Tab-separated table of C-alpha atoms in Angstrom:
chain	number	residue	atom	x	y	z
A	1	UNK	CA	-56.905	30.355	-18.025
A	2	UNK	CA	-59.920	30.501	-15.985
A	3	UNK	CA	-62.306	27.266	-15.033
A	4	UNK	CA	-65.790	28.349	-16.519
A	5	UNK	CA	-66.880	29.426	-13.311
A	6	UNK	CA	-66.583	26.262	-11.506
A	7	UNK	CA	-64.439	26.759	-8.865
A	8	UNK	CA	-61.555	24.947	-11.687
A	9	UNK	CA	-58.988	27.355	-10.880
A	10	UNK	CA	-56.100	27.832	-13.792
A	11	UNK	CA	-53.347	25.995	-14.504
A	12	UNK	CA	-54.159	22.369	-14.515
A	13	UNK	CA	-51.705	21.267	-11.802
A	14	UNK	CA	-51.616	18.970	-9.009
A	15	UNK	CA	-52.329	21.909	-6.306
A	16	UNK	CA	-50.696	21.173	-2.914
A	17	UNK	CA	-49.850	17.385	-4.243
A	18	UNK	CA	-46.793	15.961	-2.348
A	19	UNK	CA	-44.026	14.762	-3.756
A	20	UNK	CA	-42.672	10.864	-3.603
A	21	UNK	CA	-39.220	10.171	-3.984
A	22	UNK	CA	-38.177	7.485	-6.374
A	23	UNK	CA	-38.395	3.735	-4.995
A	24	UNK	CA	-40.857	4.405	-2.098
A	25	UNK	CA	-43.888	3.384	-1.972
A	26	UNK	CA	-47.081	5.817	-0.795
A	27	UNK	CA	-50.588	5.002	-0.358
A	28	UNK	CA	-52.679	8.206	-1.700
A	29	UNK	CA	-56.254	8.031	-1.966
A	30	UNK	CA	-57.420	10.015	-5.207
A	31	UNK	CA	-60.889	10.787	-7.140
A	32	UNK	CA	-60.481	8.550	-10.296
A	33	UNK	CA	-62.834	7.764	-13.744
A	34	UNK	CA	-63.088	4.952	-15.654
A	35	UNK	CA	-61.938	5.828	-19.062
A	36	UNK	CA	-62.493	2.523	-20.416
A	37	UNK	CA	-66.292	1.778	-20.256
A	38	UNK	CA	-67.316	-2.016	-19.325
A	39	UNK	CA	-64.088	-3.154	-17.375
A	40	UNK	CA	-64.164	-4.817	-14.056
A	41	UNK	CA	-64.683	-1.973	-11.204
A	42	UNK	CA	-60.614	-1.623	-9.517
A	43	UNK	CA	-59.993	-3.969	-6.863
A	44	UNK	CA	-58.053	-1.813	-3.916
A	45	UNK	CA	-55.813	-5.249	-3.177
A	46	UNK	CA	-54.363	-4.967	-6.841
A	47	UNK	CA	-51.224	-2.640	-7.409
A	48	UNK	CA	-52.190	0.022	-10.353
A	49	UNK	CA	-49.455	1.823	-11.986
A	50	UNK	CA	-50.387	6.038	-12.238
A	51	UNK	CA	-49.225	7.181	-15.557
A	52	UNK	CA	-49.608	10.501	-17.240
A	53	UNK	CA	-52.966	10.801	-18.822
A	54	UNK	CA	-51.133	11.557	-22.613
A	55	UNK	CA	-49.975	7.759	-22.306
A	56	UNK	CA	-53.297	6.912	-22.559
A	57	UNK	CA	-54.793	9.459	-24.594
A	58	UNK	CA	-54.211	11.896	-27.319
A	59	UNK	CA	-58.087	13.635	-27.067
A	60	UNK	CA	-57.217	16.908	-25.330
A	61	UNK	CA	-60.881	17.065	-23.766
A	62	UNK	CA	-60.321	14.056	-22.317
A	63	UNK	CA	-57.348	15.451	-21.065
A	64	UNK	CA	-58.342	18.256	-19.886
A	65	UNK	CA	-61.481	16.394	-18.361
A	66	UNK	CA	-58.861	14.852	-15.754
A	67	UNK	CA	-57.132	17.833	-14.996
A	68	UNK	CA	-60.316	19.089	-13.830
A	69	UNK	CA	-60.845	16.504	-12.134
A	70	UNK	CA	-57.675	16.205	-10.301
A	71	UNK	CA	-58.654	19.353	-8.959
A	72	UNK	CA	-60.230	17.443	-6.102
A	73	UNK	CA	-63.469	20.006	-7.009
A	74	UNK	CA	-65.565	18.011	-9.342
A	75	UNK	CA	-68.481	15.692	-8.408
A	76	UNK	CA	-66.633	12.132	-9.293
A	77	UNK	CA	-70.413	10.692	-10.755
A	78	UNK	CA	-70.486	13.750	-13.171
A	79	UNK	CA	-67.243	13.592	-14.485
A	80	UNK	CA	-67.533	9.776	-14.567
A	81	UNK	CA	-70.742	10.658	-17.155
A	82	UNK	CA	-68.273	13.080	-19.153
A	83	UNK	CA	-65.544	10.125	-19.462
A	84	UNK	CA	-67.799	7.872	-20.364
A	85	UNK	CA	-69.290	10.130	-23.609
A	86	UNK	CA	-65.982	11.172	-24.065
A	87	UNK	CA	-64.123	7.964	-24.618
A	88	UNK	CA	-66.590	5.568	-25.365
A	89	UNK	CA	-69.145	7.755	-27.557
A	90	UNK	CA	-72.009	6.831	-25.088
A	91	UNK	CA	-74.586	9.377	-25.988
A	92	UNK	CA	-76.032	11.427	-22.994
A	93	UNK	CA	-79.514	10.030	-23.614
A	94	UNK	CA	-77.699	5.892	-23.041
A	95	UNK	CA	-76.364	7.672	-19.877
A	96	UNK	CA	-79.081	8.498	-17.702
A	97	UNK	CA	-80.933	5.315	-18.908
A	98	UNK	CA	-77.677	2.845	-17.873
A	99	UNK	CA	-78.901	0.591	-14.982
A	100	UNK	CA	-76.781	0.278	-11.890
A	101	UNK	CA	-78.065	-2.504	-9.881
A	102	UNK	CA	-80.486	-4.774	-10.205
A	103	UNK	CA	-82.289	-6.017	-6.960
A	104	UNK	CA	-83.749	-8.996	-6.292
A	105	UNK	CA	-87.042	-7.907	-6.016
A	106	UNK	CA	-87.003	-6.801	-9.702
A	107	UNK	CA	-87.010	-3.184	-9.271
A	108	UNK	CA	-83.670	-1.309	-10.716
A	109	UNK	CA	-81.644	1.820	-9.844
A	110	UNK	CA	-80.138	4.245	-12.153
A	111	UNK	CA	-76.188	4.337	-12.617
A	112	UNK	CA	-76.597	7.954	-12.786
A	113	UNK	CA	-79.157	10.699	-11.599
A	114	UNK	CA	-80.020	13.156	-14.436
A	115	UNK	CA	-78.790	15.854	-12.188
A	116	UNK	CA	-75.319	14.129	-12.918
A	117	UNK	CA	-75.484	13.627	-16.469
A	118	UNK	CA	-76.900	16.989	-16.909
A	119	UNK	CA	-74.035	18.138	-14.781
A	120	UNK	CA	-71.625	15.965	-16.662
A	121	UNK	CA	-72.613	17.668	-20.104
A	122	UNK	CA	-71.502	20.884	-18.150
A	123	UNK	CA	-67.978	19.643	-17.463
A	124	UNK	CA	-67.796	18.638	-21.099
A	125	UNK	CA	-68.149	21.970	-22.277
A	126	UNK	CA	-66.089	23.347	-19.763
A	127	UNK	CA	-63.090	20.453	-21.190
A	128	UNK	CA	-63.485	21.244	-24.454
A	129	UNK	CA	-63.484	25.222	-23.878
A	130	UNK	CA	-60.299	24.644	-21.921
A	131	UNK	CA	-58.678	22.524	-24.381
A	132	UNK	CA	-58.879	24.688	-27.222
A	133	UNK	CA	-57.946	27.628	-25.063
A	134	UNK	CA	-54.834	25.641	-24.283
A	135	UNK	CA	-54.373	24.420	-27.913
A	136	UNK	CA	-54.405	28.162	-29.030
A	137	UNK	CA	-51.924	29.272	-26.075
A	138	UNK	CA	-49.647	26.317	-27.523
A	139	UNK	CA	-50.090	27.992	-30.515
A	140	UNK	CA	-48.764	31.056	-29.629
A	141	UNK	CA	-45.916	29.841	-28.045
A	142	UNK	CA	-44.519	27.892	-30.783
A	143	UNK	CA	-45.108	30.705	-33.366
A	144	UNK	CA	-43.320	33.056	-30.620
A	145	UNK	CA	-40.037	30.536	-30.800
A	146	UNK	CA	-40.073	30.315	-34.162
A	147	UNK	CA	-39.500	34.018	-34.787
């Protein structure tokens, strides 16, 4: 199953991730999204708990989404964008307006660039083409076992 031209690569999996043996305790920095829009950023000094994406979610673009993104190949504020109008329905338009910081002086800076939304709408399609290409491969292999 190919990436869309991306640089995605197939399978999904954790390419060239190590392996940590039960009990010990690793520090490994990874590219993250916030699936959950309007929580408090992470805080590095609080212990998180890394759980397989389906124990959060049953929405196989979402899914799909961060397998792409554990890829180590996506551009983290673009799929952030995709998360965000994934899980939380914020349309692409509420997006590129959403303000980032507030300065003293008044003025405001964008959360996103519209290169990254616009980008982000690309790794949508890409999530949802790969999800129903694996939906359909699922498919085939349940029908196969049944005969």
């Amino acid at each position: 199953m190919g990436g869309g031209g991306m640089g995605m690569g197939g399978g999904g999996g954790m390419g060239g991730f190590q392996n940590i043996e039960p009990g010990r305790v690793r520090k490994v920095k990874v590219t993250t999204v916030c699936l959950e829009h309007g929580k408090k950023d992470p805080n590095p000094r609080i212990k998180y708990d890394i759980v397989p994406i389906e124990n959060f979610t049953r929405n196989a673009q979402v899914i799909e989404l961060c397998r792409m993104i554990g890829s180590g190949k996506l551009d983290q504020m673009s799929a952030q964008a995709a998360a965000w109008h994934l899980t939380d329905k914020l349309s692409w338009q509420q997006l590129v307006q959403k303000i980032g910081a507030t300065h003293l002086n008044g003025s405001s800076e964008r959360y996103f660039h519209p290169n990254q939304v616009a980008m982000g709408m690309r790794y949508v399609q890409i999530a949802q083409q790969r999800a129903k290409l694996r939906s359909e491969a699922q498919g085939k292999e349940e029908s196969l076992s049944n005969q």
